[in-house]
PDB file of C-alpha atoms in Angstrom:
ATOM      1  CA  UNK A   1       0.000   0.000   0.000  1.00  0.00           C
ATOM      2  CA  UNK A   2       2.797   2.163   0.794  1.00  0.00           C
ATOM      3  CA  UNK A   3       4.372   1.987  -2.820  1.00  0.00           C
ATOM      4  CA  UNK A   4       0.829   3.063  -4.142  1.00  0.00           C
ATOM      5  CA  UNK A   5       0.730   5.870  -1.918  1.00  0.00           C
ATOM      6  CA  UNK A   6       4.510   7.110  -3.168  1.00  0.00           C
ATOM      7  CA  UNK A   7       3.125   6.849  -6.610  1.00  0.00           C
ATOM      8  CA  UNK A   8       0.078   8.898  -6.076  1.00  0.00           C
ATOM      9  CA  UNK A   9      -0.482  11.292  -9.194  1.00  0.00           C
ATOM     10  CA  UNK A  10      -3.853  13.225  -9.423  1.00  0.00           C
ATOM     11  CA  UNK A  11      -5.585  13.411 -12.809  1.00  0.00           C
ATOM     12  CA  UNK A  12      -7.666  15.818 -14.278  1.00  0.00           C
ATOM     13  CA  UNK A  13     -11.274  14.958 -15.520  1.00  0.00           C
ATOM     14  CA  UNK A  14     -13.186  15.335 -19.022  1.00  0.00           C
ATOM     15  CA  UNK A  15     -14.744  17.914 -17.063  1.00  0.00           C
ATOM     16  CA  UNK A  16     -12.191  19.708 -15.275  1.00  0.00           C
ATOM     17  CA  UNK A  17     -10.027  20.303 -19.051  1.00  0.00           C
ATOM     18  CA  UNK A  18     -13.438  21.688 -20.588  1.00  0.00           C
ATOM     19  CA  UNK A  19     -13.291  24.428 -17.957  1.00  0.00           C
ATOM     20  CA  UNK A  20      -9.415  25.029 -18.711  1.00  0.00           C
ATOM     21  CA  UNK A  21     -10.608  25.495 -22.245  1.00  0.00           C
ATOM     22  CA  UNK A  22     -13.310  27.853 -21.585  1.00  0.00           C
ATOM     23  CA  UNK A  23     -11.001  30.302 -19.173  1.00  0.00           C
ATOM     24  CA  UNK A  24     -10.719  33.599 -20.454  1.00  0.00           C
ATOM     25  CA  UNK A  25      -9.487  37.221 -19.692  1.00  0.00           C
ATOM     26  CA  UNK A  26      -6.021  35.688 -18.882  1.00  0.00           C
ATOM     27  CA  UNK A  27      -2.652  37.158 -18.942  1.00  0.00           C
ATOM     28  CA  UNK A  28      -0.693  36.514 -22.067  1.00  0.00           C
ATOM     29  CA  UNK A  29       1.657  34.854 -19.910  1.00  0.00           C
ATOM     30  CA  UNK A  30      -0.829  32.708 -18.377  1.00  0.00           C
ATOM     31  CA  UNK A  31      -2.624  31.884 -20.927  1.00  0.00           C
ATOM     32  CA  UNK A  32       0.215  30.567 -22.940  1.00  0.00           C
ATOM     33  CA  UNK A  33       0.780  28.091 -20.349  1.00  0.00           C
ATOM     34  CA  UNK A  34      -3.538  27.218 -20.584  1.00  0.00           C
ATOM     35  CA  UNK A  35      -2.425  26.391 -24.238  1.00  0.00           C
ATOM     36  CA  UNK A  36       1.155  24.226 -23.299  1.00  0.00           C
ATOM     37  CA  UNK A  37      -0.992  22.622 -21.061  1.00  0.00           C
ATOM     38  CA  UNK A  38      -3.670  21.644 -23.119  1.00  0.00           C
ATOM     39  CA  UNK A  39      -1.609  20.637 -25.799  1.00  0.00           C
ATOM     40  CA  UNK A  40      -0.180  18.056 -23.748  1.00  0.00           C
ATOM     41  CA  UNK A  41      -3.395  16.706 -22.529  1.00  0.00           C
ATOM     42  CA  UNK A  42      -3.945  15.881 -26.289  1.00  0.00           C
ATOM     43  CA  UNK A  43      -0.641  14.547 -27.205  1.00  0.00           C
ATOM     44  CA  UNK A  44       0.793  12.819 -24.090  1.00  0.00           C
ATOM     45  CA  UNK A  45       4.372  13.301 -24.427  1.00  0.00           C
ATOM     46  CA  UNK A  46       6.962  14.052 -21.390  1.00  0.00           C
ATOM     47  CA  UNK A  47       7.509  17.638 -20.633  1.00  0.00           C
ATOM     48  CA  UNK A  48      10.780  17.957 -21.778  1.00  0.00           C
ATOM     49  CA  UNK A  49       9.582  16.745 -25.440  1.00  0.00           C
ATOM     50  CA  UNK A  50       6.061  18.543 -25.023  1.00  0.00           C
ATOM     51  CA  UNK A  51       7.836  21.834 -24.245  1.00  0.00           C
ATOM     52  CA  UNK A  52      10.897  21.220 -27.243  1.00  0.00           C
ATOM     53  CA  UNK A  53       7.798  21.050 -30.065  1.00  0.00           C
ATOM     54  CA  UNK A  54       8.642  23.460 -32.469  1.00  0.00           C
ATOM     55  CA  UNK A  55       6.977  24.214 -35.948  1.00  0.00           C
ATOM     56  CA  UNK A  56       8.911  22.072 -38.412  1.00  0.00           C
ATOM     57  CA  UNK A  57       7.233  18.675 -36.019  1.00  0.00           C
ATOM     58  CA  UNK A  58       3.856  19.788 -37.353  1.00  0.00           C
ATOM     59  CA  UNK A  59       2.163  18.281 -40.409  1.00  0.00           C
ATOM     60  CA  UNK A  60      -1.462  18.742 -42.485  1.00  0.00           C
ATOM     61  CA  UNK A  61      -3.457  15.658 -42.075  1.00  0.00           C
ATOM     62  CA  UNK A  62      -6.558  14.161 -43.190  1.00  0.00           C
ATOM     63  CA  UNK A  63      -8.372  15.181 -39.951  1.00  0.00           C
ATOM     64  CA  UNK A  64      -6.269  17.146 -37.722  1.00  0.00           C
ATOM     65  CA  UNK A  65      -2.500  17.238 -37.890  1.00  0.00           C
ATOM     66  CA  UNK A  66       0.298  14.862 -37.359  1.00  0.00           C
ATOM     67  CA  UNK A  67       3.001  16.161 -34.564  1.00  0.00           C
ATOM     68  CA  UNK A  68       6.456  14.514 -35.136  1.00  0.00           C
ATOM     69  CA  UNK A  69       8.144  13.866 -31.528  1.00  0.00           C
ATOM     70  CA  UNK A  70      11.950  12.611 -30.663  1.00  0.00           C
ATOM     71  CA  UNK A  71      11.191  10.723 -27.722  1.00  0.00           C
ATOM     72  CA  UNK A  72      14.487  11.962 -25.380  1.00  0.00           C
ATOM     73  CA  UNK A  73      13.855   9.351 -22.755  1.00  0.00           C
ATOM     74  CA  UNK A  74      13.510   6.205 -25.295  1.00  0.00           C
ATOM     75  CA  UNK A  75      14.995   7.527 -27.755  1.00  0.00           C
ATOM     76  CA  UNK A  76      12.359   6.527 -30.257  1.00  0.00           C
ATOM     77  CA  UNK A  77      10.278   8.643 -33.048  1.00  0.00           C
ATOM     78  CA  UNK A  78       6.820   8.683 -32.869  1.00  0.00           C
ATOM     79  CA  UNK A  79       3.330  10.976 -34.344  1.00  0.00           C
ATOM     80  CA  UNK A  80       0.697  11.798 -32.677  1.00  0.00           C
ATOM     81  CA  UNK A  81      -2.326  12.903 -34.348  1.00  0.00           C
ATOM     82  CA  UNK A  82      -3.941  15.851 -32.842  1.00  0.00           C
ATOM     83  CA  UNK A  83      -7.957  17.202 -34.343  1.00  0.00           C
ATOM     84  CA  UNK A  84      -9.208  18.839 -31.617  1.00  0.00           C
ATOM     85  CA  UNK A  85     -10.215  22.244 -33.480  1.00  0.00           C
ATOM     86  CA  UNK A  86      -9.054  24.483 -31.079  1.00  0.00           C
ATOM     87  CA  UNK A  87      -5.454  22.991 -30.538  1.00  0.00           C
ATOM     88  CA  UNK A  88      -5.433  22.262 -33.893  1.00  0.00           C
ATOM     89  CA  UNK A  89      -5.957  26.712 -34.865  1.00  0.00           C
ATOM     90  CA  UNK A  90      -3.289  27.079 -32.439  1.00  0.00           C
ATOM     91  CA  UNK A  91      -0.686  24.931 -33.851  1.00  0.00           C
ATOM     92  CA  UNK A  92      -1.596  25.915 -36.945  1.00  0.00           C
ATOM     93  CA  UNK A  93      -0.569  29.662 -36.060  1.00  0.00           C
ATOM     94  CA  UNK A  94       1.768  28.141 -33.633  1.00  0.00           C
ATOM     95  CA  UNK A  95       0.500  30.148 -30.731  1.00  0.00           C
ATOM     96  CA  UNK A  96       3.008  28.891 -28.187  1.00  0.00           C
ATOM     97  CA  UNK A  97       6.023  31.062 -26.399  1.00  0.00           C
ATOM     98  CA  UNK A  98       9.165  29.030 -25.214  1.00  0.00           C
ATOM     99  CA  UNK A  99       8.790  28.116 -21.274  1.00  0.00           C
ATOM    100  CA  UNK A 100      10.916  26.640 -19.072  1.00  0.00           C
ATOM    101  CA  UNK A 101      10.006  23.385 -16.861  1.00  0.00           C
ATOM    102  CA  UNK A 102      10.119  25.144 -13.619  1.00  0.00           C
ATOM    103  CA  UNK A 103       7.892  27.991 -14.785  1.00  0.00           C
ATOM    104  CA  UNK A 104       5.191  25.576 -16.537  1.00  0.00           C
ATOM    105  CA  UNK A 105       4.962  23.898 -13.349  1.00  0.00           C
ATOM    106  CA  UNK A 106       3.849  26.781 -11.417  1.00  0.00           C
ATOM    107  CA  UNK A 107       1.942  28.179 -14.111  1.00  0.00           C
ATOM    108  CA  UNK A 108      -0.233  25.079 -14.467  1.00  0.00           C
ATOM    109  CA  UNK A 109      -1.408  25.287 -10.900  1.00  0.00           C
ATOM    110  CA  UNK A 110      -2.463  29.040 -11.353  1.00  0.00           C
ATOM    111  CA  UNK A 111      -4.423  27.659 -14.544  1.00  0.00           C
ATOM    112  CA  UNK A 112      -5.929  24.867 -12.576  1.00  0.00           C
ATOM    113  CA  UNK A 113      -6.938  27.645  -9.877  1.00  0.00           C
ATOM    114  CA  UNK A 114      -8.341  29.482 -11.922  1.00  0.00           C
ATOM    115  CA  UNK A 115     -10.554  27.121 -13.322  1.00  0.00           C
ATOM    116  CA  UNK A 116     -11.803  26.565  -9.939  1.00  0.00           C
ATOM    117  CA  UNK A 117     -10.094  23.056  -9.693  1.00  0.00           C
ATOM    118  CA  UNK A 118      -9.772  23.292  -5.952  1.00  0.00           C
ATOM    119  CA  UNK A 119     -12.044  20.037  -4.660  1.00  0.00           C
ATOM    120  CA  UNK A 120      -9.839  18.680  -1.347  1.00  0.00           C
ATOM    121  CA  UNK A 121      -7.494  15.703  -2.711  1.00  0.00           C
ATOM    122  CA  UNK A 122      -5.211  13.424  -1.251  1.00  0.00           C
ATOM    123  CA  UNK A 123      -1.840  14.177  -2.467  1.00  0.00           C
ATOM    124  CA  UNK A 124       1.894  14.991  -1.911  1.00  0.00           C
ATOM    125  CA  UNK A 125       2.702  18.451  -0.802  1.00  0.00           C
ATOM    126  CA  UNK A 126       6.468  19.479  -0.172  1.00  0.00           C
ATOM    127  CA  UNK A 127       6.768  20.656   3.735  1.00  0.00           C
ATOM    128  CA  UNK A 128       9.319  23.103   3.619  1.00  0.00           C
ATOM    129  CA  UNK A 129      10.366  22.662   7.364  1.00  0.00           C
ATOM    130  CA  UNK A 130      11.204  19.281   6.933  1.00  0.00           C
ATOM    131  CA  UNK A 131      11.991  19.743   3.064  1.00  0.00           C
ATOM    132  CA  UNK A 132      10.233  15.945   2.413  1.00  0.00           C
ATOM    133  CA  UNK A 133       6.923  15.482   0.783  1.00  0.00           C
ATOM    134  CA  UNK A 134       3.880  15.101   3.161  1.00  0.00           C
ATOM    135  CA  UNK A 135       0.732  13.539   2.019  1.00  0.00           C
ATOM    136  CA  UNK A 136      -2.353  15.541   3.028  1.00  0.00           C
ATOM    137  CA  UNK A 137      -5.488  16.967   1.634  1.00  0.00           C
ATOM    138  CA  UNK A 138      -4.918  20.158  -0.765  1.00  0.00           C
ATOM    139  CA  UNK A 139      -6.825  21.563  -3.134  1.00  0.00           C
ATOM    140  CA  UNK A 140      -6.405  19.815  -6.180  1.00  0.00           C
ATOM    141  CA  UNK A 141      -4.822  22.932  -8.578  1.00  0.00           C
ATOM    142  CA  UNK A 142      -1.886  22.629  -5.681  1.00  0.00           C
ATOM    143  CA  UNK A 143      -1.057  18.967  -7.137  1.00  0.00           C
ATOM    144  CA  UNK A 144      -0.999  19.334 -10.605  1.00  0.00           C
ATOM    145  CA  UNK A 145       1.891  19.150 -12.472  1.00  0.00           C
ATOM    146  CA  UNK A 146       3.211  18.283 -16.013  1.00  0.00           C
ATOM    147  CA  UNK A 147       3.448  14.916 -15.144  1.00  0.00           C
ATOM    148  CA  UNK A 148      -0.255  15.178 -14.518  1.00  0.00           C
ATOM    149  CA  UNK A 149      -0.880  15.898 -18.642  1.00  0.00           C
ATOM    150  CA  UNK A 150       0.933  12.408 -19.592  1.00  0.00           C
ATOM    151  CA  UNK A 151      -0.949  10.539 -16.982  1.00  0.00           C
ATOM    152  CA  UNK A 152      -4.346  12.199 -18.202  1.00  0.00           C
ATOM    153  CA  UNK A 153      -4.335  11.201 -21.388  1.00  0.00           C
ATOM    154  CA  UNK A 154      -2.959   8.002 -20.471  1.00  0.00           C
ATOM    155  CA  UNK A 155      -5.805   7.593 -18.411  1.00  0.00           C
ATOM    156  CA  UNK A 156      -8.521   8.677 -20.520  1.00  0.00           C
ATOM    157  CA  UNK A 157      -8.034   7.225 -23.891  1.00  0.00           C
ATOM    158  CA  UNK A 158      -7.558   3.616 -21.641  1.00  0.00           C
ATOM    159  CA  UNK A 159     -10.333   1.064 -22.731  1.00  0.00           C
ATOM    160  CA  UNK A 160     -11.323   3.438 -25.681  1.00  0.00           C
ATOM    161  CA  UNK A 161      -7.676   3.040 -27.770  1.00  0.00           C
ATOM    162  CA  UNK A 162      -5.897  -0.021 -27.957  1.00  0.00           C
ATOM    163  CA  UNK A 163      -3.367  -0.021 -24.869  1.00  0.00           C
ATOM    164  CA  UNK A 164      -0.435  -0.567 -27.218  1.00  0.00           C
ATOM    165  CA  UNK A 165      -1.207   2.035 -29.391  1.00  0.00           C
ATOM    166  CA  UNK A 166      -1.183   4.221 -26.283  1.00  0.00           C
ATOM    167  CA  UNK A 167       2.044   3.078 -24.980  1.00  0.00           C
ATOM    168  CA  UNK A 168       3.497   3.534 -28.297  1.00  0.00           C
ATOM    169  CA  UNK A 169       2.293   7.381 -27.929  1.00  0.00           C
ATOM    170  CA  UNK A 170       3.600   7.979 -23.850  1.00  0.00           C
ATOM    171  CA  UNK A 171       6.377   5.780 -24.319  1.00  0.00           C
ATOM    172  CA  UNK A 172       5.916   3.124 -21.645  1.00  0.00           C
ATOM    173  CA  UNK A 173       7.538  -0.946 -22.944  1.00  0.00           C
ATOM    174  CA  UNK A 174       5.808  -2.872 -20.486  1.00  0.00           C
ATOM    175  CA  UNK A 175       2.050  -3.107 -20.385  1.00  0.00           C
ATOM    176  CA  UNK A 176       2.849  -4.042 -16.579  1.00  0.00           C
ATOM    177  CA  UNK A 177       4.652  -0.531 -16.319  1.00  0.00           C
ATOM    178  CA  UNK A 178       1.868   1.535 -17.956  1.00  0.00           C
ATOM    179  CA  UNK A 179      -0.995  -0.215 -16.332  1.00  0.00           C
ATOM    180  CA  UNK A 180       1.105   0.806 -12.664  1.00  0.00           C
ATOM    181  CA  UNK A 181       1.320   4.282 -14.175  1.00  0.00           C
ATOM    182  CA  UNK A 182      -2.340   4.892 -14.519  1.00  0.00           C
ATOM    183  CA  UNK A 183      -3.864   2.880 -11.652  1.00  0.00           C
ATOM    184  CA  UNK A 184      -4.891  -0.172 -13.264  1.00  0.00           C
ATOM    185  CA  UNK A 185      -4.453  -3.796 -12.986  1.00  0.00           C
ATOM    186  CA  UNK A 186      -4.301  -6.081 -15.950  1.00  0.00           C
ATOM    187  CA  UNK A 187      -8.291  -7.222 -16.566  1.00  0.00           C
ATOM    188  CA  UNK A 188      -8.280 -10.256 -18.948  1.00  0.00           C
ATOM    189  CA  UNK A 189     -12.166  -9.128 -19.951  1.00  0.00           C
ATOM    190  CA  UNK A 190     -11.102  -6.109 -20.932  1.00  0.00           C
ATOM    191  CA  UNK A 191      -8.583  -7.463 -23.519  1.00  0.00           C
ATOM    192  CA  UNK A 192     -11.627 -10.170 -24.681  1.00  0.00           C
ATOM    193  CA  UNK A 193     -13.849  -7.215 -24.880  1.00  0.00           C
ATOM    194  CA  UNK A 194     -11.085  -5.111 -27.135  1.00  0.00           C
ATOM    195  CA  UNK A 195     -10.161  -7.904 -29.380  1.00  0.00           C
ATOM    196  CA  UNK A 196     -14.185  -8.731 -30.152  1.00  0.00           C
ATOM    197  CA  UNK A 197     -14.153  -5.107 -31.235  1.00  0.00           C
ATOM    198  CA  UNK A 198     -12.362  -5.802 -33.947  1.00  0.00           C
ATOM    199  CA  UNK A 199     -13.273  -9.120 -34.791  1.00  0.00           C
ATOM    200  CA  UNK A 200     -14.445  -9.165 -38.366  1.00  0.00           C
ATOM    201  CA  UNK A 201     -15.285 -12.574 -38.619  1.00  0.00           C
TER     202      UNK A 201
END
């Protein structure tokens, strides 16, 4: 139970990312990490490639755009297709501004507050009198952070995408790894009910 509890990440909801979307009346700054943050809630990459995209990675397609990533981690190349309308307007205008790690970090809480993402959640806090992370109740724009976006979509699209075709996008080998990442355990009916999906015959 312990390991669980060190691993604790919080999520955001289908719900809680429409009301990130609908914020308005921001500062430029602020609202430029709204749109980093968005963006990788809809392409699940690690913040150091999320925050590296530059225009050249973008590509028309069919319905939406591909984005061309350089995994740095795995070193592996992958696309992720993108089609929501409103990321895809602002990567076609590239509406992004270079930001660091440290400053997307805080600015995604302020987002999150903003949005009135403040229900009480268990989660780590850093105590700064004994400098070690204490788990507590906070509100939940204090926990979010870019790791938050990965596990997200990870999250969300599971049971709806194929899991490999997921892990192919976040980057995660094992399915053992991934499933640990996102709270799951491995449910044999849920693989039976994916394959008869695409049974054809």
């Amino acid at each position: 139970m312990g390991k669980l509890k060190e691993y604790l990440i919080n999520n955001l909801t289908e719900e809680e990312i429409k009301r990130i979307e609908g914020l308005s009346n921001l500062s430029t700054t602020l609202d430029n990490h709204r749109r980093w943050m968005l963006l990788g809630l809809h392409v699940g990459q690690r913040v150091s490639d999320l925050l590296s995209l530059k225009p050249h990675q973008i590509r028309e397609a069919d319905d939406g755009l591909y984005l061309d990533f350089f995994q740095k981690k795995t070193r592996k190349a992958i696309t992720v297709g993108v089609k929501n309308p409103l990321i895809v307007d602002w990567l076609s205008n590239f509406d992004f501004k270079p930001i660091s790690d440290q400053a997307f970090n805080r600015g995604l809480k302020m987002v999150a507050q903003k949005a009135g993402i403040d229900t009480m959640t268990e989660g780590y806090q850093m105590d700064r009198s004994t400098r070690r992370r204490s788990l507590g109740l906070y509100p939940k724009y204090q926990l979010i952070s870019s790791h938050s976006l990965r596990r997200t979509f990870a999250t969300l699209h599971y049971g709806k995408v194929p899991t490999p075709l997921i892990m192919e996008i976040t980057g995660h080998s094992k399915e053992t790894t991934f499933l640990s990442y996102i709270g799951k355990t491995r449910n044999k009916d849920h693989i039976a009910d994916t394959f008869l999906r695409y049974l054809n015959f």
